[in-house]
Amino acid sequence: MSARAQTGRAVILGGQTGLVGRPLTQTLAAAGYAVLPTTRSQLDPFDADAVARALASFEATHLFNTVAYTAVDAAEDDRDEAYRVNGDLPGRLARVCRDAGTLLVHLSTDFVFDGTANRPYVEDDAVNPQSVYGASKLAGEQAIADSGLTDFQILRTAWLYGPGKKNFVATMLGLAKDREELRVVADQIGSPTYTVDLAGWMAELAGTAARGIFHAVGSGQASWCELAAAAVAAAGLPCRVTPIASAEYPQKAARPPYSVLDNRKLAAAIGRLPRPWDATVREYVYEQMQSSI
Ligand SMILES: NC(=O)c1ccc[n+]([C@@H]2O[C@H](COP(=O)([O-])OP(=O)(O)OC[C@H]3O[C@@H](n4cnc5c(N)ncnc54)[C@H](OP(=O)(O)O)[C@@H]3O)[C@@H](O)[C@H]2O)c1
């Protein structure tokens, strides 16, 4: 019996090894999808014929793309590769999905905005990326829209942390174990988001008739310093977390100073508001502490 016949819903997932790909594989399987997670050595996402053959043989109803070039600073010097992976690939996948009648679920970023707003960004606010990474991700959104595919969901997410791969919160906890003080940027404000929750929203949204762009982030807002402080407090570590200005921590790529995303469109589509970011930080930290005992 085919995977689709068994469950009614079958997905192919690109980027299985990524920060989102790992929990998403588990969440989709738990939600009753037949899942074929793929790494770059199992399925080259740039090989349109191979992707089309895989969709057909798995009778895939959905293609989840979490493949991306995510090294934000490195992208400034590696523009062609960033655009190849973040800009060109989503368009290729969209054309394959268009021809196969498959729903494409894709991820984008808060970095498509310039960060000059004075309220959370909604989906149709004007975009104006300030980095190569942000511009390349925006090119990917536009390539999907231009492909002729109407059956797509693009979830713009932000500031991800979660199990299985290096991330900001895990890095802060690792440093806080050995240091008396962490000095962390306090003048960039965004939407911290737990990958396990993001995976759940993706699975739920994919089961609805909603299409288009959605802001998919934890509720509330924080600076990097507040996020680090919440994680250190949850872990009970005796480390001081001191706010600093971005100018004291120069980075190659420009970051939006304010990139909070309004998640009410997603909430309306899935029937619930995402959990507040601080509750999910505590959950993540406690689970990391349990797994290291
Ligand atoms: N992380 C964040 O804070 C954040 C924030 C906003 C939006 N997003 C978006 O969320 C999505 C998932 O991000 P993530 O953090 O899970 O990314 P990630 O951890 O960097 O994982 C990226 C995945 O893409 C694969 N990949 C990269 N280049 C490839 C290539 N040329 N060919 C085939 N596979 C390739 C990687 O495979 P290998 O393991 O083999 O390299 C990995 O599985 C992306 O669209 C990203 O732009 C992330």
Short mmCIF file of C-alpha atoms and ligand atoms in Angstrom, two decimals:
data_model
loop_
_atom_site.label_atom_id
_atom_site.label_comp_id
_atom_site.label_asym_id
_atom_site.label_seq_id
_atom_site.Cartn_x
_atom_site.Cartn_y
_atom_site.Cartn_z
CA MET A 1 0.00 0.00 0.00
CA SER A 2 1.36 3.47 -0.81
CA ALA A 3 2.24 5.96 1.89
CA ARG A 4 -0.63 8.18 0.78
CA ALA A 5 -3.10 5.33 0.80
CA GLN A 6 -2.13 4.50 4.37
CA THR A 7 -2.56 8.01 5.82
CA GLY A 8 -4.27 10.14 3.18
CA ARG A 9 -1.38 12.63 3.55
CA ALA A 10 2.21 12.07 2.54
CA VAL A 11 5.09 14.52 2.70
CA ILE A 12 8.59 14.80 1.44
CA LEU A 13 10.79 16.89 3.65
CA GLY A 14 14.00 18.54 2.47
CA GLY A 15 16.58 19.66 5.05
CA GLN A 16 16.08 16.81 7.52
CA THR A 17 19.38 17.59 9.28
CA GLY A 18 18.44 21.22 10.06
CA LEU A 19 17.29 22.95 13.25
CA VAL A 20 13.68 22.87 11.99
CA GLY A 21 13.94 19.69 9.90
CA ARG A 22 14.61 17.48 12.91
CA PRO A 23 11.57 18.33 15.08
CA LEU A 24 9.39 18.75 11.98
CA THR A 25 10.10 15.15 10.91
CA GLN A 26 8.91 13.90 14.32
CA THR A 27 5.90 16.22 14.52
CA LEU A 28 4.60 15.34 11.06
CA ALA A 29 4.91 11.63 11.77
CA ALA A 30 3.10 12.07 15.12
CA ALA A 31 0.36 14.03 13.31
CA GLY A 32 -0.30 11.05 11.05
CA TYR A 33 1.58 12.07 7.93
CA ALA A 34 3.62 9.52 6.06
CA VAL A 35 7.01 11.26 6.02
CA LEU A 36 9.98 10.75 3.75
CA PRO A 37 12.70 12.95 5.25
CA THR A 38 15.61 13.56 2.92
CA THR A 39 19.18 14.74 3.30
CA ARG A 40 21.21 16.30 0.50
CA SER A 41 22.88 12.96 -0.24
CA GLN A 42 19.54 11.14 -0.51
CA LEU A 43 17.75 13.69 -2.71
CA ASP A 44 19.45 16.65 -4.40
CA PRO A 45 16.79 19.36 -4.05
CA PHE A 46 18.21 21.18 -7.11
CA ASP A 47 17.56 18.15 -9.36
CA ALA A 48 14.00 18.96 -10.47
CA ASP A 49 13.56 15.61 -12.26
CA ALA A 50 14.67 13.68 -9.19
CA VAL A 51 12.33 15.70 -6.95
CA ALA A 52 9.43 15.14 -9.39
CA ARG A 53 10.14 11.39 -9.47
CA ALA A 54 10.29 11.26 -5.65
CA LEU A 55 6.98 13.15 -5.32
CA ALA A 56 5.34 10.75 -7.79
CA SER A 57 6.65 7.53 -6.29
CA PHE A 58 5.78 8.61 -2.73
CA GLU A 59 2.41 9.98 -3.96
CA ALA A 60 3.30 13.06 -1.95
CA THR A 61 0.51 15.49 -1.09
CA HIS A 62 2.94 18.00 0.46
CA LEU A 63 6.57 19.10 -0.02
CA PHE A 64 8.08 20.75 3.06
CA ASN A 65 11.22 22.70 2.21
CA THR A 66 13.46 23.58 5.14
CA VAL A 67 16.63 23.65 3.01
CA ALA A 68 18.30 27.04 3.31
CA TYR A 69 21.58 28.93 3.46
CA THR A 70 21.27 30.26 7.04
CA ALA A 71 24.76 31.63 7.79
CA VAL A 72 23.64 35.27 7.92
CA ASP A 73 27.11 36.87 8.20
CA ALA A 74 28.86 34.45 5.80
CA ALA A 75 26.20 35.23 3.19
CA GLU A 76 27.56 38.78 2.86
CA ASP A 77 30.67 37.29 1.16
CA ASP A 78 28.93 34.29 -0.41
CA ARG A 79 26.14 36.02 -2.27
CA ASP A 80 25.87 33.62 -5.22
CA GLU A 81 25.45 30.53 -3.04
CA ALA A 82 22.99 32.30 -0.71
CA TYR A 83 20.87 33.29 -3.73
CA ARG A 84 21.19 29.82 -5.30
CA VAL A 85 19.84 28.09 -2.16
CA ASN A 86 17.47 30.74 -0.78
CA GLY A 87 16.37 32.47 -3.97
CA ASP A 88 16.52 30.00 -6.88
CA LEU A 89 15.73 26.69 -5.16
CA PRO A 90 12.27 27.69 -3.83
CA GLY A 91 11.24 28.69 -7.37
CA ARG A 92 12.45 25.36 -8.79
CA LEU A 93 10.57 23.43 -6.10
CA ALA A 94 7.46 25.54 -6.68
CA ARG A 95 7.47 24.68 -10.40
CA VAL A 96 7.81 20.97 -9.60
CA CYS A 97 4.93 21.24 -7.10
CA ARG A 98 2.82 23.16 -9.63
CA ASP A 99 3.23 20.38 -12.21
CA ALA A 100 2.66 17.62 -9.63
CA GLY A 101 -0.32 19.21 -7.86
CA THR A 102 1.55 19.17 -4.54
CA LEU A 103 1.27 21.75 -1.73
CA LEU A 104 4.61 23.50 -1.06
CA VAL A 105 5.28 24.51 2.55
CA HIS A 106 8.30 26.82 2.78
CA LEU A 107 10.02 28.91 5.47
CA SER A 108 11.14 32.52 5.28
CA THR A 109 12.37 35.09 7.76
CA ASP A 110 11.79 38.33 9.68
CA PHE A 111 14.97 39.60 7.97
CA VAL A 112 12.88 40.53 4.89
CA PHE A 113 11.95 43.67 6.89
CA ASP A 114 14.23 46.64 7.63
CA GLY A 115 13.20 46.94 11.27
CA THR A 116 12.01 50.55 11.22
CA ALA A 117 8.37 49.78 12.15
CA ASN A 118 6.91 50.85 15.47
CA ARG A 119 4.46 47.94 15.75
CA PRO A 120 4.64 44.21 14.93
CA TYR A 121 4.91 43.51 11.19
CA VAL A 122 1.90 42.04 9.40
CA GLU A 123 2.22 39.85 6.32
CA ASP A 124 1.61 42.54 3.71
CA ASP A 125 3.80 45.23 5.25
CA ALA A 126 6.45 46.61 2.88
CA VAL A 127 9.61 44.49 2.73
CA ASN A 128 13.09 46.01 2.61
CA PRO A 129 15.82 43.51 3.54
CA GLN A 130 19.10 44.96 4.82
CA SER A 131 21.33 41.89 4.38
CA VAL A 132 22.23 39.44 1.59
CA TYR A 133 20.56 36.67 3.61
CA GLY A 134 17.31 38.67 3.96
CA ALA A 135 17.33 39.69 0.30
CA SER A 136 18.00 36.11 -0.85
CA LYS A 137 15.12 34.80 1.29
CA LEU A 138 12.83 37.49 -0.14
CA ALA A 139 13.92 36.40 -3.65
CA GLY A 140 12.78 32.88 -2.69
CA GLU A 141 9.34 34.15 -1.62
CA GLN A 142 9.02 36.06 -4.90
CA ALA A 143 10.18 33.06 -6.97
CA ILE A 144 7.40 30.95 -5.43
CA ALA A 145 4.81 33.65 -6.10
CA ASP A 146 6.06 34.02 -9.71
CA SER A 147 6.09 30.25 -10.42
CA GLY A 148 2.38 29.99 -11.15
CA LEU A 149 1.92 27.77 -8.09
CA THR A 150 -1.04 28.93 -5.98
CA ASP A 151 -0.96 25.99 -3.59
CA PHE A 152 1.75 27.24 -1.22
CA GLN A 153 2.24 28.26 2.39
CA ILE A 154 5.23 30.44 3.28
CA LEU A 155 5.81 30.76 7.02
CA ARG A 156 8.06 33.67 8.02
CA THR A 157 9.67 32.70 11.27
CA ALA A 158 12.43 34.18 13.45
CA TRP A 159 15.00 33.76 16.23
CA LEU A 160 14.76 29.95 16.39
CA TYR A 161 15.94 27.70 19.20
CA GLY A 162 15.22 24.05 19.88
CA PRO A 163 16.69 20.60 20.32
CA GLY A 164 19.19 18.78 18.15
CA LYS A 165 21.35 21.56 16.73
CA LYS A 166 23.41 24.58 17.76
CA ASN A 167 21.29 27.68 18.41
CA PHE A 168 21.47 30.98 20.30
CA VAL A 169 19.86 29.74 23.54
CA ALA A 170 22.05 26.62 23.70
CA THR A 171 25.14 28.76 23.05
CA MET A 172 24.22 31.19 25.85
CA LEU A 173 23.65 28.31 28.31
CA GLY A 174 27.00 26.76 27.37
CA LEU A 175 28.82 30.06 27.98
CA ALA A 176 26.88 30.82 31.20
CA LYS A 177 28.13 27.58 32.78
CA ASP A 178 31.72 28.85 32.67
CA ARG A 179 31.40 32.62 32.99
CA GLU A 180 30.36 35.10 35.64
CA GLU A 181 28.97 37.54 33.09
CA LEU A 182 27.43 37.42 29.62
CA ARG A 183 27.23 40.69 27.68
CA VAL A 184 24.36 40.46 25.20
CA VAL A 185 22.84 42.84 22.63
CA ALA A 186 19.74 44.60 23.99
CA ASP A 187 18.85 46.99 21.15
CA GLN A 188 17.56 44.39 18.70
CA ILE A 189 14.00 43.31 19.42
CA GLY A 190 12.39 40.28 17.82
CA SER A 191 10.16 37.22 18.20
CA PRO A 192 11.92 34.25 19.83
CA THR A 193 10.44 31.00 18.49
CA TYR A 194 10.68 27.39 19.66
CA THR A 195 11.26 24.98 16.76
CA VAL A 196 9.02 22.35 18.37
CA ASP A 197 6.10 24.82 18.37
CA LEU A 198 6.92 25.96 14.81
CA ALA A 199 6.82 22.32 13.67
CA GLY A 200 3.38 21.95 15.25
CA TRP A 201 2.01 25.06 13.52
CA MET A 202 3.42 23.86 10.18
CA ALA A 203 1.74 20.47 10.55
CA GLU A 204 -1.59 22.06 11.52
CA LEU A 205 -1.52 24.79 8.88
CA ALA A 206 -0.70 22.24 6.18
CA GLY A 207 -3.95 20.46 7.03
CA THR A 208 -6.02 23.60 6.38
CA ALA A 209 -7.15 25.28 3.16
CA ALA A 210 -5.25 28.48 4.11
CA ARG A 211 -2.69 29.58 1.51
CA GLY A 212 -0.17 32.42 1.18
CA ILE A 213 2.28 34.05 3.62
CA PHE A 214 1.97 33.65 7.41
CA HIS A 215 4.02 35.07 10.28
CA ALA A 216 4.83 32.07 12.47
CA VAL A 217 6.57 33.10 15.69
CA GLY A 218 6.20 32.77 19.46
CA SER A 219 3.91 35.35 21.06
CA GLY A 220 5.39 38.45 22.69
CA GLN A 221 8.73 40.11 22.02
CA ALA A 222 12.23 40.21 23.49
CA SER A 223 15.73 41.48 22.95
CA TRP A 224 18.60 38.99 22.57
CA CYS A 225 19.61 40.03 26.10
CA GLU A 226 16.15 39.26 27.51
CA LEU A 227 16.14 35.90 25.72
CA ALA A 228 19.56 35.01 27.16
CA ALA A 229 18.55 36.18 30.64
CA ALA A 230 15.36 34.08 30.57
CA ALA A 231 17.34 30.99 29.56
CA VAL A 232 20.03 31.54 32.21
CA ALA A 233 17.35 32.11 34.89
CA ALA A 234 15.45 28.97 33.85
CA ALA A 235 18.66 26.96 34.13
CA GLY A 236 19.36 28.47 37.58
CA LEU A 237 22.89 29.46 36.59
CA PRO A 238 24.67 32.11 38.70
CA CYS A 239 25.68 34.20 35.69
CA ARG A 240 25.01 37.93 35.28
CA VAL A 241 23.46 38.92 31.93
CA THR A 242 24.41 42.49 31.02
CA PRO A 243 22.77 44.47 28.22
CA ILE A 244 25.04 45.99 25.56
CA ALA A 245 24.45 47.98 22.37
CA SER A 246 24.80 46.38 18.91
CA ALA A 247 27.73 48.75 18.32
CA GLU A 248 29.65 46.86 21.02
CA TYR A 249 29.14 43.54 19.16
CA PRO A 250 29.82 44.31 15.48
CA GLN A 251 28.53 41.76 12.97
CA LYS A 252 29.11 41.64 9.23
CA ALA A 253 25.43 41.59 8.20
CA ALA A 254 22.99 44.30 9.25
CA ARG A 255 20.17 43.07 11.50
CA PRO A 256 16.75 44.75 11.76
CA PRO A 257 16.62 46.62 15.10
CA TYR A 258 12.94 45.70 15.46
CA SER A 259 11.50 42.67 13.68
CA VAL A 260 8.62 41.53 15.86
CA LEU A 261 6.09 39.66 13.71
CA ASP A 262 2.32 39.78 14.23
CA ASN A 263 1.17 36.13 14.34
CA ARG A 264 -2.62 36.68 14.35
CA LYS A 265 -3.13 35.46 10.75
CA LEU A 266 -1.53 32.13 11.67
CA ALA A 267 -3.56 32.02 14.90
CA ALA A 268 -6.80 32.51 12.95
CA ALA A 269 -5.84 29.73 10.51
CA ILE A 270 -4.93 27.13 13.15
CA GLY A 271 -7.46 28.25 15.76
CA ARG A 272 -5.08 29.20 18.58
CA LEU A 273 -2.49 31.82 19.44
CA PRO A 274 1.14 30.60 19.64
CA ARG A 275 2.46 30.23 23.20
CA PRO A 276 4.42 33.15 24.74
CA TRP A 277 8.16 32.91 24.00
CA ASP A 278 9.20 32.91 27.68
CA ALA A 279 7.10 29.81 28.47
CA THR A 280 8.72 27.90 25.62
CA VAL A 281 12.23 28.99 26.62
CA ARG A 282 11.61 27.49 30.06
CA GLU A 283 10.27 24.28 28.50
CA TYR A 284 13.28 23.99 26.21
CA VAL A 285 15.78 24.66 29.02
CA TYR A 286 14.13 22.17 31.39
CA GLU A 287 14.09 19.50 28.69
CA GLN A 288 17.76 20.12 27.88
CA MET A 289 18.60 19.81 31.60
CA GLN A 290 16.64 16.53 31.88
CA SER A 291 18.37 15.07 28.86
CA SER A 292 21.83 15.96 30.19
CA ILE A 293 21.24 14.30 33.63
N1 LIG B 1 17.48 29.55 12.38
C1 LIG B 1 16.76 30.66 12.50
O1 LIG B 1 16.84 31.38 13.53
C2 LIG B 1 15.80 31.08 11.41
C3 LIG B 1 15.14 32.31 11.53
C4 LIG B 1 14.24 32.69 10.54
C5 LIG B 1 13.99 31.85 9.47
N2 LIG B 1 14.65 30.67 9.36
C6 LIG B 1 14.36 29.83 8.20
O2 LIG B 1 13.91 28.56 8.65
C7 LIG B 1 14.31 27.55 7.72
C8 LIG B 1 15.03 26.44 8.45
O3 LIG B 1 16.19 26.98 9.06
P1 LIG B 1 17.13 26.10 9.99
O4 LIG B 1 17.59 26.99 11.09
O5 LIG B 1 16.48 24.80 10.28
O6 LIG B 1 18.35 25.87 9.00
P2 LIG B 1 19.64 24.96 9.20
O7 LIG B 1 19.66 24.38 10.58
O8 LIG B 1 20.81 25.75 8.73
O9 LIG B 1 19.37 23.75 8.19
C9 LIG B 1 19.41 23.98 6.81
C10 LIG B 1 19.17 22.67 6.09
O10 LIG B 1 19.37 22.92 4.70
C11 LIG B 1 20.28 21.94 4.19
N3 LIG B 1 21.03 22.53 3.10
C12 LIG B 1 21.73 23.69 3.11
N4 LIG B 1 22.30 23.90 1.91
C13 LIG B 1 21.95 22.84 1.13
C14 LIG B 1 22.22 22.48 -0.21
N5 LIG B 1 22.98 23.25 -1.01
N6 LIG B 1 21.70 21.33 -0.69
C15 LIG B 1 20.94 20.54 0.11
N7 LIG B 1 20.64 20.82 1.39
C16 LIG B 1 21.15 21.96 1.89
C17 LIG B 1 21.16 21.57 5.37
O11 LIG B 1 21.77 20.33 5.12
P3 LIG B 1 23.22 19.93 5.73
O12 LIG B 1 22.96 19.60 7.18
O13 LIG B 1 23.62 18.75 4.91
O14 LIG B 1 24.11 21.13 5.56
C18 LIG B 1 20.13 21.54 6.50
O15 LIG B 1 19.43 20.31 6.49
C19 LIG B 1 15.14 28.27 6.66
O16 LIG B 1 14.32 28.57 5.56
C20 LIG B 1 15.57 29.55 7.34
O17 LIG B 1 15.83 30.58 6.41
C21 LIG B 1 15.55 30.26 10.31
#
